[in-house]
Amino acid sequence: MTNKEIRIAFEEYNHIDELPQPDKQLCLEAVKAMSGSHSPYSEFRVGAALRLKSGKILYGSNQENVAYPSGLCAERVALFNWSANHASDPIDCIAVTAHTDNFELLKPVTPCGACLQVFAECENIQGQAMDVILYCQKGQIWKTSGVQSFLPFLFFEDRLK
Ligand code: THU
């Protein structure tokens, strides 16, 4: 038996001004995206902004439903828009942020497992990893490259072959 370990590398920034300008801008786009959130049940607004290789920005926000499981996270709203309408223009980076009036968010919101699975599918479609920025407006910012930072034991299509 051998003990093995996987380490996850990510960048941590204490303030948005420490980010390179295009990443800072993308965080601000994610803040804008929250304005489209439909979240009367959780009162938790999430915004996602994708920066495509062409420079185009796509937005997503969480869309809740009175039949709770019918709702969708901000990340998947943005990513499904990309795969449905813009898949020939690769995603360079996604920024995600959240806000609620009910308490102070002091840590970045991290994507749920179902969203990570969709990140993986999108990376597979475009044949390259995307950067992920998790932006906490009153706390730190975490930046990683690729869904494998979050899901190192992801099921890969090549295992089927
Ligand atoms: N939510 C997202 O949109 N993205 C995340 O990364 C975490 C959770 C949404 C789902 C639901 O509308 C609300 O936040 C509370 O879970």
Short mmCIF file of N, CA and C and ligand atoms in Angstrom, two decimals:
data_model
loop_
_atom_site.label_atom_id
_atom_site.label_comp_id
_atom_site.label_asym_id
_atom_site.label_seq_id
_atom_site.Cartn_x
_atom_site.Cartn_y
_atom_site.Cartn_z
N MET A 1 0.85 -1.20 0.00
CA MET A 1 0.00 0.00 0.00
C MET A 1 0.88 1.25 0.00
N THR A 2 0.49 2.22 -0.78
CA THR A 2 1.21 3.49 -0.83
C THR A 2 0.24 4.61 -0.50
N ASN A 3 0.63 5.51 0.35
CA ASN A 3 -0.20 6.69 0.59
C ASN A 3 0.13 7.75 -0.44
N LYS A 4 -0.88 8.25 -1.07
CA LYS A 4 -0.65 9.29 -2.07
C LYS A 4 -1.42 10.53 -1.70
N GLU A 5 -1.01 11.64 -2.28
CA GLU A 5 -1.64 12.91 -1.93
C GLU A 5 -1.79 13.74 -3.18
N ILE A 6 -2.90 14.42 -3.29
CA ILE A 6 -3.08 15.37 -4.40
C ILE A 6 -3.11 16.76 -3.80
N ARG A 7 -2.33 17.65 -4.34
CA ARG A 7 -2.35 19.04 -3.86
C ARG A 7 -3.04 19.91 -4.88
N ILE A 8 -3.80 20.85 -4.40
CA ILE A 8 -4.50 21.76 -5.30
C ILE A 8 -3.86 23.13 -5.18
N ALA A 9 -3.43 23.65 -6.31
CA ALA A 9 -2.80 24.98 -6.30
C ALA A 9 -3.84 26.03 -6.69
N PHE A 10 -3.87 27.11 -5.96
CA PHE A 10 -4.71 28.24 -6.38
C PHE A 10 -4.08 29.54 -5.93
N GLU A 11 -4.47 30.59 -6.60
CA GLU A 11 -3.96 31.91 -6.25
C GLU A 11 -4.96 32.58 -5.31
N GLU A 12 -4.46 33.28 -4.33
CA GLU A 12 -5.34 34.02 -3.43
C GLU A 12 -4.97 35.49 -3.47
N TYR A 13 -5.96 36.32 -3.66
CA TYR A 13 -5.76 37.78 -3.70
C TYR A 13 -6.59 38.38 -2.56
N ASN A 14 -6.05 39.42 -1.94
CA ASN A 14 -6.78 40.04 -0.83
C ASN A 14 -7.70 41.16 -1.29
N HIS A 15 -7.45 41.64 -2.50
CA HIS A 15 -8.28 42.74 -3.00
C HIS A 15 -8.36 42.66 -4.52
N ILE A 16 -9.49 43.07 -5.05
CA ILE A 16 -9.72 43.00 -6.50
C ILE A 16 -8.65 43.79 -7.27
N ASP A 17 -8.11 44.85 -6.66
CA ASP A 17 -7.11 45.67 -7.35
C ASP A 17 -5.79 44.93 -7.59
N GLU A 18 -5.60 43.80 -6.88
CA GLU A 18 -4.37 43.01 -7.10
C GLU A 18 -4.44 42.17 -8.37
N LEU A 19 -5.65 42.00 -8.90
CA LEU A 19 -5.81 41.15 -10.09
C LEU A 19 -5.35 41.89 -11.34
N PRO A 20 -4.89 41.14 -12.36
CA PRO A 20 -4.65 41.78 -13.66
C PRO A 20 -5.95 42.43 -14.15
N GLN A 21 -5.83 43.53 -14.86
CA GLN A 21 -7.00 44.32 -15.25
C GLN A 21 -8.14 43.50 -15.90
N PRO A 22 -7.84 42.59 -16.86
CA PRO A 22 -8.95 41.85 -17.48
C PRO A 22 -9.71 40.97 -16.47
N ASP A 23 -9.00 40.43 -15.48
CA ASP A 23 -9.65 39.60 -14.46
C ASP A 23 -10.47 40.46 -13.50
N LYS A 24 -9.93 41.62 -13.19
CA LYS A 24 -10.67 42.56 -12.34
C LYS A 24 -11.99 42.94 -13.02
N GLN A 25 -11.87 43.24 -14.32
CA GLN A 25 -13.05 43.62 -15.10
C GLN A 25 -14.08 42.48 -15.10
N LEU A 26 -13.59 41.24 -15.24
CA LEU A 26 -14.50 40.10 -15.29
C LEU A 26 -15.23 39.92 -13.95
N CYS A 27 -14.53 40.19 -12.85
CA CYS A 27 -15.20 40.14 -11.53
C CYS A 27 -16.33 41.16 -11.47
N LEU A 28 -16.07 42.35 -12.03
CA LEU A 28 -17.11 43.39 -12.01
C LEU A 28 -18.28 43.00 -12.91
N GLU A 29 -17.97 42.25 -13.99
CA GLU A 29 -19.05 41.75 -14.86
C GLU A 29 -19.89 40.72 -14.10
N ALA A 30 -19.25 39.92 -13.26
CA ALA A 30 -19.99 38.93 -12.46
C ALA A 30 -20.92 39.64 -11.48
N VAL A 31 -20.45 40.76 -10.94
CA VAL A 31 -21.30 41.56 -10.04
C VAL A 31 -22.53 42.05 -10.83
N LYS A 32 -22.29 42.53 -12.05
CA LYS A 32 -23.40 43.00 -12.90
C LYS A 32 -24.37 41.86 -13.15
N ALA A 33 -23.83 40.66 -13.39
CA ALA A 33 -24.68 39.51 -13.72
C ALA A 33 -25.68 39.21 -12.61
N MET A 34 -25.33 39.53 -11.37
CA MET A 34 -26.24 39.24 -10.25
C MET A 34 -27.57 39.96 -10.38
N SER A 35 -27.59 41.05 -11.15
CA SER A 35 -28.84 41.81 -11.27
C SER A 35 -29.93 40.99 -11.97
N GLY A 36 -29.52 39.93 -12.70
CA GLY A 36 -30.52 39.08 -13.35
C GLY A 36 -30.99 37.91 -12.50
N SER A 37 -30.45 37.83 -11.27
CA SER A 37 -30.80 36.68 -10.42
C SER A 37 -32.28 36.67 -10.07
N HIS A 38 -32.87 35.49 -10.14
CA HIS A 38 -34.24 35.29 -9.65
C HIS A 38 -34.12 34.35 -8.45
N SER A 39 -34.07 34.93 -7.26
CA SER A 39 -33.77 34.13 -6.07
C SER A 39 -34.65 34.52 -4.88
N PRO A 40 -35.99 34.51 -5.08
CA PRO A 40 -36.87 34.91 -3.98
C PRO A 40 -36.91 33.90 -2.84
N TYR A 41 -36.46 32.67 -3.08
CA TYR A 41 -36.58 31.63 -2.05
C TYR A 41 -35.34 31.60 -1.15
N SER A 42 -34.16 31.65 -1.74
CA SER A 42 -32.93 31.63 -0.92
C SER A 42 -32.50 33.05 -0.55
N GLU A 43 -32.95 34.04 -1.32
CA GLU A 43 -32.47 35.42 -1.18
C GLU A 43 -30.94 35.48 -1.27
N PHE A 44 -30.40 34.60 -2.08
CA PHE A 44 -28.95 34.50 -2.27
C PHE A 44 -28.69 34.68 -3.75
N ARG A 45 -28.11 35.82 -4.10
CA ARG A 45 -27.91 36.13 -5.53
C ARG A 45 -26.51 35.70 -5.96
N VAL A 46 -26.46 35.03 -7.08
CA VAL A 46 -25.16 34.60 -7.61
C VAL A 46 -25.05 35.10 -9.05
N GLY A 47 -23.87 35.58 -9.40
CA GLY A 47 -23.62 36.05 -10.77
C GLY A 47 -22.39 35.36 -11.33
N ALA A 48 -22.45 35.02 -12.60
CA ALA A 48 -21.30 34.42 -13.28
C ALA A 48 -21.08 35.16 -14.59
N ALA A 49 -19.82 35.42 -14.90
CA ALA A 49 -19.49 36.06 -16.16
C ALA A 49 -18.40 35.24 -16.84
N LEU A 50 -18.63 34.96 -18.12
CA LEU A 50 -17.63 34.22 -18.91
C LEU A 50 -16.94 35.19 -19.84
N ARG A 51 -15.62 35.09 -19.91
CA ARG A 51 -14.88 35.85 -20.92
C ARG A 51 -14.44 34.86 -22.00
N LEU A 52 -14.90 35.11 -23.22
CA LEU A 52 -14.57 34.22 -24.32
C LEU A 52 -13.28 34.70 -24.99
N LYS A 53 -12.71 33.80 -25.79
CA LYS A 53 -11.44 34.14 -26.45
C LYS A 53 -11.56 35.40 -27.29
N SER A 54 -12.73 35.60 -27.91
CA SER A 54 -12.96 36.79 -28.75
C SER A 54 -13.06 38.07 -27.92
N GLY A 55 -13.19 37.91 -26.60
CA GLY A 55 -13.38 39.08 -25.74
C GLY A 55 -14.83 39.27 -25.34
N LYS A 56 -15.72 38.53 -26.00
CA LYS A 56 -17.15 38.64 -25.66
C LYS A 56 -17.40 38.17 -24.23
N ILE A 57 -18.33 38.82 -23.54
CA ILE A 57 -18.69 38.45 -22.17
C ILE A 57 -20.10 37.84 -22.18
N LEU A 58 -20.26 36.70 -21.54
CA LEU A 58 -21.58 36.10 -21.37
C LEU A 58 -21.92 36.11 -19.88
N TYR A 59 -23.20 36.29 -19.58
CA TYR A 59 -23.64 36.43 -18.19
C TYR A 59 -24.57 35.29 -17.78
N GLY A 60 -24.53 34.95 -16.53
CA GLY A 60 -25.50 34.01 -15.98
C GLY A 60 -25.79 34.38 -14.54
N SER A 61 -26.98 34.05 -14.08
CA SER A 61 -27.33 34.29 -12.68
C SER A 61 -28.25 33.17 -12.23
N ASN A 62 -28.31 32.94 -10.92
CA ASN A 62 -29.13 31.81 -10.46
C ASN A 62 -30.62 32.09 -10.68
N GLN A 63 -31.30 31.06 -11.15
CA GLN A 63 -32.72 31.16 -11.50
C GLN A 63 -33.48 30.13 -10.67
N GLU A 64 -34.18 30.61 -9.66
CA GLU A 64 -34.88 29.69 -8.77
C GLU A 64 -36.31 29.48 -9.24
N ASN A 65 -36.95 28.45 -8.65
CA ASN A 65 -38.30 28.10 -9.04
C ASN A 65 -39.05 27.64 -7.79
N VAL A 66 -40.35 27.90 -7.79
CA VAL A 66 -41.16 27.49 -6.64
C VAL A 66 -41.09 25.97 -6.44
N ALA A 67 -40.89 25.25 -7.53
CA ALA A 67 -40.57 23.82 -7.43
C ALA A 67 -39.03 23.77 -7.33
N TYR A 68 -38.51 23.80 -6.13
CA TYR A 68 -37.10 24.10 -5.90
C TYR A 68 -36.10 23.42 -6.84
N PRO A 69 -36.21 22.09 -7.07
CA PRO A 69 -35.16 21.46 -7.90
C PRO A 69 -35.16 21.92 -9.35
N SER A 70 -36.20 22.64 -9.76
CA SER A 70 -36.24 23.12 -11.14
C SER A 70 -35.33 24.33 -11.37
N GLY A 71 -34.83 24.92 -10.30
CA GLY A 71 -33.95 26.08 -10.44
C GLY A 71 -32.57 25.68 -10.94
N LEU A 72 -31.79 26.69 -11.29
CA LEU A 72 -30.45 26.41 -11.81
C LEU A 72 -29.45 27.44 -11.27
N CYS A 73 -28.23 26.98 -11.03
CA CYS A 73 -27.16 27.86 -10.54
C CYS A 73 -26.71 28.83 -11.64
N ALA A 74 -26.14 29.93 -11.20
CA ALA A 74 -25.63 30.96 -12.11
C ALA A 74 -24.60 30.40 -13.10
N GLU A 75 -23.72 29.55 -12.59
CA GLU A 75 -22.65 29.02 -13.45
C GLU A 75 -23.23 28.24 -14.62
N ARG A 76 -24.23 27.37 -14.30
CA ARG A 76 -24.79 26.56 -15.38
C ARG A 76 -25.63 27.38 -16.34
N VAL A 77 -26.29 28.42 -15.85
CA VAL A 77 -27.05 29.30 -16.76
C VAL A 77 -26.07 29.90 -17.78
N ALA A 78 -24.92 30.37 -17.30
CA ALA A 78 -23.92 30.97 -18.20
C ALA A 78 -23.31 29.92 -19.12
N LEU A 79 -22.95 28.77 -18.54
CA LEU A 79 -22.24 27.76 -19.35
C LEU A 79 -23.14 27.12 -20.39
N PHE A 80 -24.42 26.91 -20.06
CA PHE A 80 -25.33 26.32 -21.06
C PHE A 80 -25.61 27.33 -22.18
N ASN A 81 -25.65 28.60 -21.84
CA ASN A 81 -25.79 29.61 -22.89
C ASN A 81 -24.59 29.51 -23.84
N TRP A 82 -23.39 29.38 -23.23
CA TRP A 82 -22.19 29.26 -24.07
C TRP A 82 -22.28 28.03 -24.97
N SER A 83 -22.59 26.85 -24.40
CA SER A 83 -22.55 25.63 -25.23
C SER A 83 -23.65 25.65 -26.26
N ALA A 84 -24.78 26.30 -25.97
CA ALA A 84 -25.88 26.35 -26.93
C ALA A 84 -25.62 27.35 -28.06
N ASN A 85 -24.94 28.45 -27.73
CA ASN A 85 -24.88 29.56 -28.69
C ASN A 85 -23.51 30.07 -29.09
N HIS A 86 -22.48 29.69 -28.34
CA HIS A 86 -21.16 30.31 -28.59
C HIS A 86 -20.02 29.31 -28.54
N ALA A 87 -20.31 28.03 -28.76
CA ALA A 87 -19.31 26.99 -28.47
C ALA A 87 -18.06 27.06 -29.35
N SER A 88 -18.14 27.81 -30.45
CA SER A 88 -16.94 27.90 -31.30
C SER A 88 -15.95 28.97 -30.77
N ASP A 89 -16.37 29.68 -29.74
CA ASP A 89 -15.54 30.75 -29.17
C ASP A 89 -15.15 30.31 -27.75
N PRO A 90 -13.95 29.76 -27.56
CA PRO A 90 -13.62 29.13 -26.28
C PRO A 90 -13.71 30.06 -25.06
N ILE A 91 -14.04 29.46 -23.94
CA ILE A 91 -14.09 30.21 -22.67
C ILE A 91 -12.68 30.30 -22.12
N ASP A 92 -12.25 31.53 -21.91
CA ASP A 92 -10.93 31.77 -21.35
C ASP A 92 -11.01 31.75 -19.82
N CYS A 93 -12.08 32.34 -19.29
CA CYS A 93 -12.16 32.51 -17.84
C CYS A 93 -13.61 32.69 -17.40
N ILE A 94 -13.94 32.17 -16.24
CA ILE A 94 -15.26 32.42 -15.63
C ILE A 94 -15.04 33.06 -14.27
N ALA A 95 -15.80 34.10 -13.97
CA ALA A 95 -15.76 34.71 -12.64
C ALA A 95 -17.13 34.53 -12.00
N VAL A 96 -17.13 34.23 -10.71
CA VAL A 96 -18.38 33.98 -9.98
C VAL A 96 -18.37 34.81 -8.70
N THR A 97 -19.51 35.42 -8.40
CA THR A 97 -19.63 36.15 -7.15
C THR A 97 -21.04 35.97 -6.60
N ALA A 98 -21.24 36.35 -5.36
CA ALA A 98 -22.55 36.18 -4.73
C ALA A 98 -22.80 37.30 -3.74
N HIS A 99 -24.09 37.50 -3.44
CA HIS A 99 -24.46 38.51 -2.45
C HIS A 99 -25.79 38.13 -1.81
N THR A 100 -25.90 38.39 -0.52
CA THR A 100 -27.20 38.29 0.15
C THR A 100 -27.31 39.45 1.13
N ASP A 101 -28.53 39.94 1.30
CA ASP A 101 -28.74 41.02 2.28
C ASP A 101 -28.82 40.44 3.69
N ASN A 102 -28.86 39.12 3.81
CA ASN A 102 -29.17 38.50 5.10
C ASN A 102 -27.98 38.29 6.02
N PHE A 103 -26.79 38.22 5.44
CA PHE A 103 -25.58 38.10 6.25
C PHE A 103 -24.40 38.51 5.39
N GLU A 104 -23.24 38.69 6.03
CA GLU A 104 -22.06 39.08 5.26
C GLU A 104 -21.34 37.86 4.72
N LEU A 105 -21.09 37.88 3.44
CA LEU A 105 -20.33 36.79 2.84
C LEU A 105 -18.86 37.15 2.92
N LEU A 106 -18.10 36.37 3.66
CA LEU A 106 -16.69 36.72 3.87
C LEU A 106 -15.73 35.77 3.16
N LYS A 107 -16.31 34.77 2.49
CA LYS A 107 -15.48 33.83 1.73
C LYS A 107 -16.08 33.69 0.34
N PRO A 108 -15.25 33.39 -0.68
CA PRO A 108 -15.80 33.20 -2.02
C PRO A 108 -16.77 32.02 -2.03
N VAL A 109 -17.78 32.13 -2.88
CA VAL A 109 -18.70 31.01 -3.10
C VAL A 109 -18.04 30.05 -4.08
N THR A 110 -18.04 28.77 -3.72
CA THR A 110 -17.41 27.76 -4.59
C THR A 110 -18.51 26.97 -5.31
N PRO A 111 -18.30 26.65 -6.58
CA PRO A 111 -19.35 26.01 -7.38
C PRO A 111 -19.75 24.64 -6.83
N CYS A 112 -21.04 24.30 -7.00
CA CYS A 112 -21.53 23.00 -6.52
C CYS A 112 -21.03 21.89 -7.46
N GLY A 113 -21.20 20.66 -7.02
CA GLY A 113 -20.72 19.51 -7.80
C GLY A 113 -21.34 19.43 -9.18
N ALA A 114 -22.64 19.71 -9.27
CA ALA A 114 -23.30 19.62 -10.58
C ALA A 114 -22.72 20.67 -11.54
N CYS A 115 -22.43 21.85 -11.03
CA CYS A 115 -21.81 22.88 -11.88
C CYS A 115 -20.41 22.45 -12.31
N LEU A 116 -19.66 21.84 -11.39
CA LEU A 116 -18.31 21.40 -11.75
C LEU A 116 -18.36 20.37 -12.87
N GLN A 117 -19.38 19.51 -12.83
CA GLN A 117 -19.52 18.51 -13.89
C GLN A 117 -19.76 19.22 -15.23
N VAL A 118 -20.50 20.31 -15.20
CA VAL A 118 -20.76 21.06 -16.44
C VAL A 118 -19.51 21.85 -16.86
N PHE A 119 -18.76 22.36 -15.90
CA PHE A 119 -17.46 22.98 -16.24
C PHE A 119 -16.64 21.96 -17.04
N ALA A 120 -16.62 20.71 -16.52
CA ALA A 120 -15.80 19.67 -17.14
C ALA A 120 -16.27 19.41 -18.57
N GLU A 121 -17.58 19.35 -18.76
CA GLU A 121 -18.11 19.10 -20.11
C GLU A 121 -17.72 20.24 -21.06
N CYS A 122 -17.79 21.46 -20.57
CA CYS A 122 -17.43 22.62 -21.41
C CYS A 122 -15.94 22.60 -21.75
N GLU A 123 -15.12 22.24 -20.77
CA GLU A 123 -13.68 22.14 -21.07
C GLU A 123 -13.44 21.05 -22.12
N ASN A 124 -14.22 19.99 -22.03
CA ASN A 124 -14.09 18.90 -22.99
C ASN A 124 -14.53 19.37 -24.38
N ILE A 125 -15.62 20.10 -24.45
CA ILE A 125 -16.12 20.61 -25.74
C ILE A 125 -15.06 21.49 -26.40
N GLN A 126 -14.47 22.37 -25.62
CA GLN A 126 -13.53 23.33 -26.22
C GLN A 126 -12.09 22.82 -26.27
N GLY A 127 -11.85 21.69 -25.63
CA GLY A 127 -10.52 21.07 -25.69
C GLY A 127 -9.46 21.83 -24.93
N GLN A 128 -9.87 22.65 -23.99
CA GLN A 128 -8.88 23.35 -23.16
C GLN A 128 -9.51 23.78 -21.84
N ALA A 129 -8.65 23.94 -20.86
CA ALA A 129 -9.13 24.34 -19.53
C ALA A 129 -9.53 25.81 -19.53
N MET A 130 -10.35 26.17 -18.57
CA MET A 130 -10.68 27.59 -18.39
C MET A 130 -10.22 28.01 -16.98
N ASP A 131 -9.85 29.26 -16.84
CA ASP A 131 -9.55 29.79 -15.50
C ASP A 131 -10.85 30.03 -14.76
N VAL A 132 -10.78 29.89 -13.45
CA VAL A 132 -11.97 30.11 -12.61
C VAL A 132 -11.60 31.11 -11.52
N ILE A 133 -12.36 32.19 -11.45
CA ILE A 133 -12.12 33.20 -10.40
C ILE A 133 -13.34 33.24 -9.49
N LEU A 134 -13.12 33.04 -8.22
CA LEU A 134 -14.19 33.08 -7.23
C LEU A 134 -14.00 34.35 -6.42
N TYR A 135 -14.92 35.27 -6.61
CA TYR A 135 -14.74 36.63 -6.12
C TYR A 135 -15.66 36.91 -4.94
N CYS A 136 -15.06 37.15 -3.78
CA CYS A 136 -15.84 37.58 -2.62
C CYS A 136 -15.66 39.09 -2.49
N GLN A 137 -16.75 39.82 -2.56
CA GLN A 137 -16.63 41.28 -2.58
C GLN A 137 -16.10 41.84 -1.27
N LYS A 138 -16.29 41.10 -0.16
CA LYS A 138 -15.81 41.60 1.13
C LYS A 138 -14.73 40.71 1.71
N GLY A 139 -14.14 39.89 0.85
CA GLY A 139 -13.12 38.97 1.34
C GLY A 139 -12.10 38.71 0.26
N GLN A 140 -11.64 37.47 0.24
CA GLN A 140 -10.57 37.17 -0.71
C GLN A 140 -11.09 36.71 -2.06
N ILE A 141 -10.16 36.60 -2.96
CA ILE A 141 -10.46 36.14 -4.31
C ILE A 141 -9.56 34.93 -4.57
N TRP A 142 -10.18 33.85 -5.06
CA TRP A 142 -9.40 32.65 -5.37
C TRP A 142 -9.42 32.42 -6.87
N LYS A 143 -8.27 32.09 -7.40
CA LYS A 143 -8.20 31.83 -8.84
C LYS A 143 -7.50 30.49 -9.08
N THR A 144 -8.12 29.67 -9.90
CA THR A 144 -7.55 28.38 -10.26
C THR A 144 -7.58 28.24 -11.77
N SER A 145 -6.89 27.23 -12.25
CA SER A 145 -6.97 26.96 -13.68
C SER A 145 -7.52 25.56 -13.87
N GLY A 146 -8.69 25.47 -14.47
CA GLY A 146 -9.25 24.18 -14.85
C GLY A 146 -10.07 23.51 -13.78
N VAL A 147 -11.08 22.77 -14.22
CA VAL A 147 -11.99 22.11 -13.29
C VAL A 147 -11.27 21.04 -12.48
N GLN A 148 -10.15 20.55 -13.00
CA GLN A 148 -9.43 19.50 -12.27
C GLN A 148 -8.88 19.98 -10.94
N SER A 149 -8.75 21.29 -10.78
CA SER A 149 -8.34 21.81 -9.48
C SER A 149 -9.38 21.46 -8.42
N PHE A 150 -10.65 21.40 -8.84
CA PHE A 150 -11.73 21.10 -7.90
C PHE A 150 -12.08 19.62 -7.88
N LEU A 151 -11.97 18.96 -9.04
CA LEU A 151 -12.40 17.56 -9.17
C LEU A 151 -11.25 16.74 -9.76
N PRO A 152 -10.22 16.48 -8.98
CA PRO A 152 -9.06 15.79 -9.56
C PRO A 152 -9.37 14.36 -10.03
N PHE A 153 -10.41 13.74 -9.43
CA PHE A 153 -10.74 12.37 -9.84
C PHE A 153 -11.93 12.33 -10.80
N LEU A 154 -12.06 13.37 -11.56
CA LEU A 154 -13.12 13.46 -12.56
C LEU A 154 -13.13 12.24 -13.47
N PHE A 155 -14.32 11.82 -13.87
CA PHE A 155 -14.44 10.71 -14.83
C PHE A 155 -14.14 11.24 -16.22
N PHE A 156 -13.13 10.69 -16.86
CA PHE A 156 -12.75 11.17 -18.19
C PHE A 156 -13.32 10.28 -19.26
N GLU A 157 -13.70 10.91 -20.34
CA GLU A 157 -14.29 10.19 -21.47
C GLU A 157 -13.35 9.10 -21.97
N ASP A 158 -12.01 9.37 -21.91
CA ASP A 158 -11.07 8.40 -22.49
C ASP A 158 -11.07 7.06 -21.73
N ARG A 159 -11.62 7.07 -20.50
CA ARG A 159 -11.69 5.81 -19.75
C ARG A 159 -12.71 4.86 -20.38
N LEU A 160 -13.58 5.39 -21.22
CA LEU A 160 -14.62 4.57 -21.86
C LEU A 160 -14.06 3.84 -23.07
N LYS A 161 -12.87 4.26 -23.48
CA LYS A 161 -12.36 3.72 -24.75
C LYS A 161 -11.34 2.63 -24.51
N1 THU B 1 -26.00 28.88 -6.30
C1 THU B 1 -25.39 29.25 -7.47
O1 THU B 1 -26.02 29.84 -8.35
N2 THU B 1 -24.09 28.96 -7.63
C2 THU B 1 -23.29 28.42 -6.66
O2 THU B 1 -22.09 28.24 -6.89
C3 THU B 1 -23.86 28.05 -5.36
C4 THU B 1 -25.33 28.15 -5.26
C5 THU B 1 -27.40 29.25 -6.09
C6 THU B 1 -28.39 28.13 -6.12
C7 THU B 1 -29.54 28.75 -5.34
O3 THU B 1 -30.31 29.57 -6.19
C8 THU B 1 -28.83 29.65 -4.34
O4 THU B 1 -27.53 29.87 -4.85
C9 THU B 1 -28.75 29.09 -2.94
O5 THU B 1 -28.17 27.83 -2.95
#
